[in-house]
Coordinates of C-alpha atoms in Angstrom, one line a residue:
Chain A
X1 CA 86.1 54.7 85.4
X2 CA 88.4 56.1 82.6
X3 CA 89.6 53.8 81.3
X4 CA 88.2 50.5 79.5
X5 CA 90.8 48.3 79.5
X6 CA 91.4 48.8 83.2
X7 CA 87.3 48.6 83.9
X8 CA 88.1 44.7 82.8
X9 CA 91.5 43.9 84.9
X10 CA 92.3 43.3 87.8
X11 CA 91.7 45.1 91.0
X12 CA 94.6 46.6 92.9
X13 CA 93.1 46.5 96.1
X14 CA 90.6 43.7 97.7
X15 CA 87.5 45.0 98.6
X16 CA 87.2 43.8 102.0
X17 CA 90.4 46.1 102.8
X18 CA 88.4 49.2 101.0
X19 CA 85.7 48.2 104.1
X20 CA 87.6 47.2 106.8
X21 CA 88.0 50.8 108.0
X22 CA 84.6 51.0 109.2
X23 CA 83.4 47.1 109.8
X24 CA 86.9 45.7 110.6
X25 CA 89.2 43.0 108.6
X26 CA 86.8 40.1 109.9
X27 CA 83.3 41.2 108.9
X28 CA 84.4 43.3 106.0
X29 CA 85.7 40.1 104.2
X30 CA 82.7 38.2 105.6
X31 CA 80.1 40.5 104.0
X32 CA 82.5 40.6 100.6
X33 CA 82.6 36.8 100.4
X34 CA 78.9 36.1 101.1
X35 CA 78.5 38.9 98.6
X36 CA 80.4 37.0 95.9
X37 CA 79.2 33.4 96.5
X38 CA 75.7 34.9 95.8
X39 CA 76.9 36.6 93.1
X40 CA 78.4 33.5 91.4
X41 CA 82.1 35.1 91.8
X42 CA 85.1 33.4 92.6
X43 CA 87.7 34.6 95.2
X44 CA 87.6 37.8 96.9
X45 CA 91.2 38.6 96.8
X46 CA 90.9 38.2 93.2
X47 CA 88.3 40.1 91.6
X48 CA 88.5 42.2 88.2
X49 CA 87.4 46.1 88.8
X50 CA 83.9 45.4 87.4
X51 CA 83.2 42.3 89.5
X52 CA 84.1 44.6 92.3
X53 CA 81.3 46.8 91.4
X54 CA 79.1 43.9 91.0
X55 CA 79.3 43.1 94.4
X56 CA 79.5 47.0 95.7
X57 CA 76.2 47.6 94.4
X58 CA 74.7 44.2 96.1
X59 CA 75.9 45.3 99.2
X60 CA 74.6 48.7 99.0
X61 CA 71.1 47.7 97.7
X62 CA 69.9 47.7 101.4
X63 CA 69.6 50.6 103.8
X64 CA 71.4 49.5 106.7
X65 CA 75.3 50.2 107.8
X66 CA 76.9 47.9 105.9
X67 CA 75.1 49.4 102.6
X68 CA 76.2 53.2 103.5
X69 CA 79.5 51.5 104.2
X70 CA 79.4 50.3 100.9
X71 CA 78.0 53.1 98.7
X72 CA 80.6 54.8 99.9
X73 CA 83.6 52.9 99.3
X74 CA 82.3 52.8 95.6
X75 CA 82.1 56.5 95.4
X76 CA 85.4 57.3 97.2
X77 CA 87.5 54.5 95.6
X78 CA 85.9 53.0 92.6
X79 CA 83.9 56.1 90.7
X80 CA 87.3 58.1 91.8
X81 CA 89.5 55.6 89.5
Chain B
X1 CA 93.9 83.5 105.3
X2 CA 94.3 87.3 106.1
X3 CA 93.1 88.9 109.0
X4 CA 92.1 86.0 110.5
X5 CA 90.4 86.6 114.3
X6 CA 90.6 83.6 116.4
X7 CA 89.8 83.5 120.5
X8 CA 89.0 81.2 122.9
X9 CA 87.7 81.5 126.5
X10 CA 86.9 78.8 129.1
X11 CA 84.6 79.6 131.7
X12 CA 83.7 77.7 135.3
X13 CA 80.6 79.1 136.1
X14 CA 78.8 81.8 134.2
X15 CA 75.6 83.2 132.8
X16 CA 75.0 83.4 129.0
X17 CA 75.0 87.2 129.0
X18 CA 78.4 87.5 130.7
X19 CA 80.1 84.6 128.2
X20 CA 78.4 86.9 125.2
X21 CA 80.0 89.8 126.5
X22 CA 82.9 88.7 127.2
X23 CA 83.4 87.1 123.7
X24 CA 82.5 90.3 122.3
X25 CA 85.2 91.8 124.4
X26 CA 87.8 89.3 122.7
X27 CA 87.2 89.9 119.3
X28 CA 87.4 93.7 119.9
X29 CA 83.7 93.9 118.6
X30 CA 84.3 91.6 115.2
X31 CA 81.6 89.7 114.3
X32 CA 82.7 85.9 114.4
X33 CA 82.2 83.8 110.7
X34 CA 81.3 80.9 113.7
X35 CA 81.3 80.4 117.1
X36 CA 81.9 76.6 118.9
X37 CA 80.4 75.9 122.0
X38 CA 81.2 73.4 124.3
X39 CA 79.3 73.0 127.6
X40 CA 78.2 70.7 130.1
X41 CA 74.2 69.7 130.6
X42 CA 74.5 72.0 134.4
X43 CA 75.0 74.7 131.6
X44 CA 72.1 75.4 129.6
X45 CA 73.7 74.9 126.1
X46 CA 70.6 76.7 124.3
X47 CA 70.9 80.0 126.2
X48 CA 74.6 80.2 125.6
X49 CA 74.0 79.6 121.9
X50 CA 71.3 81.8 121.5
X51 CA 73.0 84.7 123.3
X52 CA 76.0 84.1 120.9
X53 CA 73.9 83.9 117.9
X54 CA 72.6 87.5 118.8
X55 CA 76.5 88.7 117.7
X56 CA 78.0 86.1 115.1
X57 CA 76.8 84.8 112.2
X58 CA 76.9 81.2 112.8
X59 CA 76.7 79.3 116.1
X60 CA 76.8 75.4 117.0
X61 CA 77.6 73.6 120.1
X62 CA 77.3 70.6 122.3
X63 CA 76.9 68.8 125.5
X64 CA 80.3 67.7 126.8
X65 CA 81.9 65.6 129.5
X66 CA 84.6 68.6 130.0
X67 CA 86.0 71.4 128.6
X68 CA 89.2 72.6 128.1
X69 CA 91.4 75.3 126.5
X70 CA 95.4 75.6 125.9
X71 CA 96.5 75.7 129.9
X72 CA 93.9 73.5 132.0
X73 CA 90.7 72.1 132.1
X74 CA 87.4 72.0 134.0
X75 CA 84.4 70.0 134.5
X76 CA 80.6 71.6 134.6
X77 CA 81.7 74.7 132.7
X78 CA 81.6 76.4 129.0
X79 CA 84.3 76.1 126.6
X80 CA 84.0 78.8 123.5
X81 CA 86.1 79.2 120.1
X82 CA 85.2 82.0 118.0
X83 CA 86.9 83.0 114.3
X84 CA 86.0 86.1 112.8
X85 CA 87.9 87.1 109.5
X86 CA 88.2 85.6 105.9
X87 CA 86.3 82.8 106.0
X88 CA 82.4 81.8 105.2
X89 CA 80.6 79.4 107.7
X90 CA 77.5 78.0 107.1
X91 CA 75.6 75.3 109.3
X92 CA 72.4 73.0 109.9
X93 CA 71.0 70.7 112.1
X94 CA 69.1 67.9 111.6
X95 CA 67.0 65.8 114.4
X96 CA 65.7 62.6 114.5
X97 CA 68.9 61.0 113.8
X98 CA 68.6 57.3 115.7
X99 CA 65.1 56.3 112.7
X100 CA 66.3 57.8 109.9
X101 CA 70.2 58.5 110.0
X102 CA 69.6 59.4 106.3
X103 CA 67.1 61.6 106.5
X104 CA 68.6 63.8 109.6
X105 CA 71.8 64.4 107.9
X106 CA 70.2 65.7 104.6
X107 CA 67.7 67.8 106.8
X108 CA 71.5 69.6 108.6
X109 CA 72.8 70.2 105.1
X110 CA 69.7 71.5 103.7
X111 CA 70.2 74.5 102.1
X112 CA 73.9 74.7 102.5
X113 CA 76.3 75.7 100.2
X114 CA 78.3 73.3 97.7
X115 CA 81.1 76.2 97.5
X116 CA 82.3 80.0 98.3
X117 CA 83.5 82.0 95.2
X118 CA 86.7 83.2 96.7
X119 CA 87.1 80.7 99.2
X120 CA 88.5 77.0 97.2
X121 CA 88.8 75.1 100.7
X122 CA 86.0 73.8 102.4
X123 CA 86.0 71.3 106.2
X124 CA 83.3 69.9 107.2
X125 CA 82.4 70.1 111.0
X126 CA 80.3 67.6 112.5
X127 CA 78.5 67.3 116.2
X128 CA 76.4 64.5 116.5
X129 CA 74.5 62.9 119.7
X130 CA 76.3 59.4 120.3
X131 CA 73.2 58.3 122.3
X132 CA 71.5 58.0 118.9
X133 CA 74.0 55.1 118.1
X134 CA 74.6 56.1 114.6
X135 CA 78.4 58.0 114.6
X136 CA 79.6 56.2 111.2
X137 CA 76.7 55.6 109.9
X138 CA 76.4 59.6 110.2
X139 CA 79.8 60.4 109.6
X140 CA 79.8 58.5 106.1
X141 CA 76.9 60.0 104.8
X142 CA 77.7 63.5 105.9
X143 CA 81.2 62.9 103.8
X144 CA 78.8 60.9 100.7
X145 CA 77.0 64.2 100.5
X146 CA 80.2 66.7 101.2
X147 CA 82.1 64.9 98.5
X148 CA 85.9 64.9 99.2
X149 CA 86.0 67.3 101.9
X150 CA 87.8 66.7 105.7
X151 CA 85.9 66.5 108.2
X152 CA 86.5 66.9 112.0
X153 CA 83.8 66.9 115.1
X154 CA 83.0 65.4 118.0
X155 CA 79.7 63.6 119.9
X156 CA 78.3 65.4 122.5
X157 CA 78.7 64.0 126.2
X158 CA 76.9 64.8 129.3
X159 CA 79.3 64.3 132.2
X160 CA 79.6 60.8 131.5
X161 CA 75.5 60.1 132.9
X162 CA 75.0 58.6 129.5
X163 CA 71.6 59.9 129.4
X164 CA 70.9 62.7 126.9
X165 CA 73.3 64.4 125.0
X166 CA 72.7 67.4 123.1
X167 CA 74.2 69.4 120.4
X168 CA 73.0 73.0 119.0
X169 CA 72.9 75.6 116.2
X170 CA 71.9 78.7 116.6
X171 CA 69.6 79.4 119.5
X172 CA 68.4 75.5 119.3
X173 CA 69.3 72.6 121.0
X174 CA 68.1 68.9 120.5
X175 CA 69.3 65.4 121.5
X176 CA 69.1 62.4 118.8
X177 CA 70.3 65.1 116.4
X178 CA 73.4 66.1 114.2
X179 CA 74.7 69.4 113.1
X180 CA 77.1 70.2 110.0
X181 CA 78.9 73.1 109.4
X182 CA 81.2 73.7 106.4
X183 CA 84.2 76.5 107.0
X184 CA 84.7 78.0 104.1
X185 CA 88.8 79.2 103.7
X186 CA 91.2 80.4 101.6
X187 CA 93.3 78.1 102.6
X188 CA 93.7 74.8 103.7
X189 CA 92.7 74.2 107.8
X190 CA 94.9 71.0 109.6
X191 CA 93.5 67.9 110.8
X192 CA 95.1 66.1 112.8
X193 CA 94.2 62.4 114.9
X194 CA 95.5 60.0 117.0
X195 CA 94.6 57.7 119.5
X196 CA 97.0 55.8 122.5
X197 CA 95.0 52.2 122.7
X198 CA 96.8 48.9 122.3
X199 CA 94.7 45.4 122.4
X200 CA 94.2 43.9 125.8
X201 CA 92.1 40.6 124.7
X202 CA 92.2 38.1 122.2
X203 CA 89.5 38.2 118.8
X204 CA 85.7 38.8 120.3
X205 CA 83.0 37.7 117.6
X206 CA 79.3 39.7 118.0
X207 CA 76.9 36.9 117.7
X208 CA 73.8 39.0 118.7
X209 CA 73.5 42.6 118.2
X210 CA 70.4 45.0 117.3
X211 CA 71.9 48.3 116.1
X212 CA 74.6 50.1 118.2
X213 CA 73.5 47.4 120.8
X214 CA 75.9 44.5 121.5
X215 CA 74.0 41.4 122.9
X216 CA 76.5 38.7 122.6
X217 CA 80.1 38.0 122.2
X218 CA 81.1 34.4 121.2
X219 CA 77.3 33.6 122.2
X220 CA 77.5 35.1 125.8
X221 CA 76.1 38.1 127.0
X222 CA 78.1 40.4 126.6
X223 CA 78.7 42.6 130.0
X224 CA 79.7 39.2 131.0
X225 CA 82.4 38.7 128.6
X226 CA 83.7 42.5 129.5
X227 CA 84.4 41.9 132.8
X228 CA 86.1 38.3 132.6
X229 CA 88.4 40.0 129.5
X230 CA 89.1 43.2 131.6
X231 CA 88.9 41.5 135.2
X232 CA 93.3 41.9 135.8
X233 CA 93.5 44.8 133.9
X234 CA 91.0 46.7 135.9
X235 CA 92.4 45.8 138.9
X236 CA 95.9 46.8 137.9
X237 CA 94.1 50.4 138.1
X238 CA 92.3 49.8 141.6
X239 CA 88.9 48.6 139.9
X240 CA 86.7 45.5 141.0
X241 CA 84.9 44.5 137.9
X242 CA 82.1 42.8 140.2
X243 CA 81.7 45.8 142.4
X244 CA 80.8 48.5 139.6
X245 CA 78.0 50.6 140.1
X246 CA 75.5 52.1 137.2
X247 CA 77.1 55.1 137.8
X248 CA 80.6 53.8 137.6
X249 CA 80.0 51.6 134.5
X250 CA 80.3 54.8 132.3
X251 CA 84.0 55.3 132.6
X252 CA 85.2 51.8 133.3
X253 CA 83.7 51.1 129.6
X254 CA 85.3 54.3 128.1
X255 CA 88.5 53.2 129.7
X256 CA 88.3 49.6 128.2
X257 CA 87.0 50.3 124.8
X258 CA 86.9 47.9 121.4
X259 CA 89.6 47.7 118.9
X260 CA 88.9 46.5 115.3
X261 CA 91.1 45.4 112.9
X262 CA 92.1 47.4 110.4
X263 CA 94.6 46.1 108.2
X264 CA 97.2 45.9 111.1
X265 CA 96.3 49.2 113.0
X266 CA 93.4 49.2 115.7
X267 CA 90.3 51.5 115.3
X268 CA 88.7 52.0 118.5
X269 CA 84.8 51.7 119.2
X270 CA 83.2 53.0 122.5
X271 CA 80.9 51.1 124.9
X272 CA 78.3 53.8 126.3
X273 CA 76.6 51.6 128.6
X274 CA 74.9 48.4 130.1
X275 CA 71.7 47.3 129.5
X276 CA 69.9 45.8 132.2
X277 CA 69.8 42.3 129.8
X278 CA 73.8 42.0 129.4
X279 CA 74.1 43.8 126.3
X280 CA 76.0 46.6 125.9
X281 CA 75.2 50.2 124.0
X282 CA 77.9 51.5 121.7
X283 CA 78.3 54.5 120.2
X284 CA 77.9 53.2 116.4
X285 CA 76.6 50.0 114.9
X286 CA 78.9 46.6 115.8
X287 CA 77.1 44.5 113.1
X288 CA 76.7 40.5 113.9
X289 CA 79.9 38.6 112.5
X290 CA 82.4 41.6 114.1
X291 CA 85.4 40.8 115.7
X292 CA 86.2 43.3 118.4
X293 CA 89.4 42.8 120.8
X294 CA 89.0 44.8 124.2
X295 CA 92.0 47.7 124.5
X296 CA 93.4 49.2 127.0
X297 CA 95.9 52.3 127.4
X298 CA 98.7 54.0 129.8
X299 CA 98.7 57.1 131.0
X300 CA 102.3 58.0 128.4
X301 CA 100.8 56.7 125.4
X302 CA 97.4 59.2 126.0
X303 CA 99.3 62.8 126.7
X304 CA 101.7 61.2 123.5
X305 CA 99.1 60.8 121.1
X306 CA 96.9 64.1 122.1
X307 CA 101.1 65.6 121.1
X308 CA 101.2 63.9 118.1
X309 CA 97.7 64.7 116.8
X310 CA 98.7 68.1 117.7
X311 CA 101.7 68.0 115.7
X312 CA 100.1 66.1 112.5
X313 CA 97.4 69.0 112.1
X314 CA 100.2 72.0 112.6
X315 CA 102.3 70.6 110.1
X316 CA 99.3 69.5 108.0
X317 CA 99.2 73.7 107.5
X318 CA 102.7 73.7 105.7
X319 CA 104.6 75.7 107.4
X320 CA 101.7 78.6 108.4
X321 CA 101.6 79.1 111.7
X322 CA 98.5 78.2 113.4
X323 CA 95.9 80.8 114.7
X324 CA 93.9 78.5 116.7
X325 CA 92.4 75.4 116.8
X326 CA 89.3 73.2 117.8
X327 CA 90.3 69.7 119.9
X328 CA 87.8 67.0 120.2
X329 CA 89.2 65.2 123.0
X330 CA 88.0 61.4 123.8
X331 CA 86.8 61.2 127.3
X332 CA 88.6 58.5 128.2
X333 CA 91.7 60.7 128.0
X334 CA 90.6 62.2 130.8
X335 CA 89.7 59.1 132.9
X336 CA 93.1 57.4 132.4
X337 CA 94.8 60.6 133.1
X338 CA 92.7 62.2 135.9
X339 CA 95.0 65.1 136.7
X340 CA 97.5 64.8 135.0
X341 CA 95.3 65.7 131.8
X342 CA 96.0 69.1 132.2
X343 CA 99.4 67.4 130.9
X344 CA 97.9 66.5 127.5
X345 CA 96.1 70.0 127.2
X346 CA 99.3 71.8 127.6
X347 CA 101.3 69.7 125.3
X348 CA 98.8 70.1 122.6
X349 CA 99.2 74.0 123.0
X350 CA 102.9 73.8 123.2
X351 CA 102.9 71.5 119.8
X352 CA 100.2 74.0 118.1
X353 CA 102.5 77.0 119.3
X354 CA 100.7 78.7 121.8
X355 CA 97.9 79.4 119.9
X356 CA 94.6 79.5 121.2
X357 CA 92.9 76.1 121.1
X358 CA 89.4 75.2 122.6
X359 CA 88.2 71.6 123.4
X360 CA 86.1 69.3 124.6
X361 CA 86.1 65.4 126.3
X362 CA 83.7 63.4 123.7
X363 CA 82.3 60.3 123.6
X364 CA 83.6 59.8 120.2
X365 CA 85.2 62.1 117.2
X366 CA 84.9 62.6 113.7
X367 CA 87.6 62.8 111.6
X368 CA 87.9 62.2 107.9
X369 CA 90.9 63.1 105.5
X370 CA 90.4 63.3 101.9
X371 CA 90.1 59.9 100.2
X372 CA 89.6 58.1 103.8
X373 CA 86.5 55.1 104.0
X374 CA 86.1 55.8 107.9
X375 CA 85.3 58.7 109.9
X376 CA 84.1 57.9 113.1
X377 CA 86.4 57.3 115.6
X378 CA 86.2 56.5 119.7
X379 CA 89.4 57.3 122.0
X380 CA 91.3 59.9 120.1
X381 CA 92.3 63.2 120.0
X382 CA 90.7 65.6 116.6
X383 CA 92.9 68.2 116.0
X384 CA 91.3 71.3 113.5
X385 CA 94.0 73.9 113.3
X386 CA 93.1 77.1 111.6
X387 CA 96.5 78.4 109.6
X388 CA 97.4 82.4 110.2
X389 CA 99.7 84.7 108.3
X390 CA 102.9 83.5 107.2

């Protein structure tokens, strides 16, 4: 992240289409809105950049697929912007 | 990319010594940067390797389901790509890949090189075992640890038995493993992928899975829910969904693969095989809360597709011509096509311009452009074109 302001706005793109390549449209916004109701967050399709990390790293505190899934989204799409 | 070497030879039946010399007969005595080798489990992958490995400086290879080069194909023999020139391979292999997905991919990158002074472009290559039931998992963390780098590859097959599937570096060859390679160039190489499926069912939820192992669709077993989805489709093709033997189940799965969802485009997951409880085995995990729609495909839209991904990795090369090329061809290509598959080999030589290409039928590829979130992929062609002198 470069760039402070933009840390705090809003996404451009929804997190469940950054892991719908790999788990699908369905699951991918399944795993991203159980993420953010146990996170406290509000709607998916409107998160700011940071609460998108938020839930990144709560999903890729496990070792399973959906956590490599995960890590790697952050790294390719988030760390990248 | 100056000077760049590359062959490739397709054998029906031969010993390792006689594939070694002949490869050394192509290259004019070069010593290949790398060496591919595809062959089928009546082969003896290991020996080939190792008697290639005694000439170049880096060989891999894996069990296939068919092999192919630029004019025909051929089942229960030896496909072989060799490059020799300006380019720097290294490779790895890593086993145990089914527990530990993590720990088998560091182990085949171990000691591998993060760059080549003189060489800016790097590819990753990936061959991984599909029985192990971990393609994306694998193919994500090879490209987390690669960094933004292409990748291409293919899983191994083994004449669709769906039994043991091996893949190989150097003179070694081991099932539930992976193997990297990085190719090292001066310039870009093409990647090109494409695959011909269109959805045949409605939305499919898995309510019971362990793994890469499918239990339950909508809460019923799912070999059950296969068959009633596929039942008119397959019969349109002269297959009785009740009547399928264990040996038949193979390619009637690999011909009726899943689609997911992505955005509004369909990425295809294999089904390897029935388990004796109803579940089915697929080549990657199908976590619980997936929807999957079954797909289907016609014998145009296959030989079309294997074109396009053809063209997408020549013109991916800018307007170099291509030298030769590496195709990592799904299966299932071959089982919709049955002869007429020699029609999709020829038309990807004709798109790549004649150059040499070498190929094998997968059961599943890798392919990953830079900046991409997914890179394993079931019922496509993988297209790695090599650029030559302009």
């Amino acid at each position: 992240m470069n760039d402070g302001a933009a840390a705090r706005g809003a996404a451009r793109v929804s997190l469940d289409a950054l892991l719908a390549p790999a788990l699908g449209n369905e699951k991918a916004l399944e795993v991203v809105s159980h993420a953010c109701r146990s996170l406290g967050l509000g709607d998916p399709a409107h998160l700011t950049i940071d609460q998108q990390r938020r839930v990144l790293d709560a999903l890729s505190a496990g070792g399973d697929y959906v956590a490599t899934v995960a890590r790697f989204a952050k790294a390719r799409v988030l760390l990248a912007r | 990319m100056a000077g760049l070497c590359v062959v490739s030879e397709l054998f029906d039946d031969a010993e390792p010594e006689i594939i070694r010399a002949r490869i050394a007969e192509r290259l004019a005595g070069r010593r290949a940067a790398l060496v591919v080798v595809f062959a089928s489990p009546a082969r003896g992958l290991s020996a080939i390797t190792a008697a290639l490995d005694l000439d170049h400086e880096v060989v891999v290879g894996c069990s296939s389901a068919g092999e192919f080069d630029g004019r025909r194909e051929t089942k229960g023999g030896v496909s072989v790509f060799a490059v020799a020139g300006d380019l720097v391979a290294t490779a790895g292999m890593g086993t145990g890949l089914r527990d530990d997905v993590g720990g088998a991919v560091e182990r085949a990158l171990a000691g591998q090189p993060a760059s080549i002074e003189g060489h800016p472009h790097r590819t990753g290559v990936v061959l991984l075992d599909p029985l192990s039931g971990v393609g994306e998992h694998a193919a994500l963390l090879v490209a987390e640890h690669l960094g933004d780098v292409p990748l291409a590859g293919g899983a191994a097959g083994d004449d669709l038995a769906m039994k043991e599937t091996r893949v190989a570096f150097g003179g070694h060859a081991a099932t539930d493993a992976i193997v990297v390679a990085q190719l090292f160039t001066r310039e870009a190489l093409g990647l090109g992928v494409r695959h011909g499926h269109e959805i045949l069912s409605g939305p499919l939820t898995v309510t019971r899975a362990e793994g890469a192992k499918v239990l339950e669709l909508d809460g019923r077993p799912a070999w059950d829910v296969w068959k009633e989805q596929t039942r008119a489709a397959a019969e349109a093709v002269g297959i009785d969904v009740d009547t399928l033997t264990d040996a038949d189940v193979g390619a009637f799965l690999l011909r009726f693969e899943a689609g997911l969802k992505v955005g509004t485009e369909t990425k295809v997951r294999a089904p390897l095989a029935r388990h004796a409880d109803g579940g089915i085995a697929f080549a990657t995990a199908l976590p619980e809360g997936t929807v999957i729609r079954i797909t289907e495909s016609t014998p145009g839209s296959q030989v079309q597709s294997a074109h396009r991904a053809a063209l997408d990795a020549r013109a991916a090369l800018e307007g170099r011509p291509v030298a030769g090329a590496l195709v990592f061809d799904c299966i299932c290509r071959n089982l919709i096509l049955g002869p007429s598959f020699t029609d999709a080999v020829t038309g990807m030589s004709e798109a790549l311009g004649g150059a040499p290409l070498a190929g094998f039928e997968t059961y599943g590829e890798v392919a990953l452009h830079a900046g991409e979130l997914s890179g394993f992929h079931n019922t496509t062609t993988v297209v790695l074109a090599f650029p030559g002198e302009r």
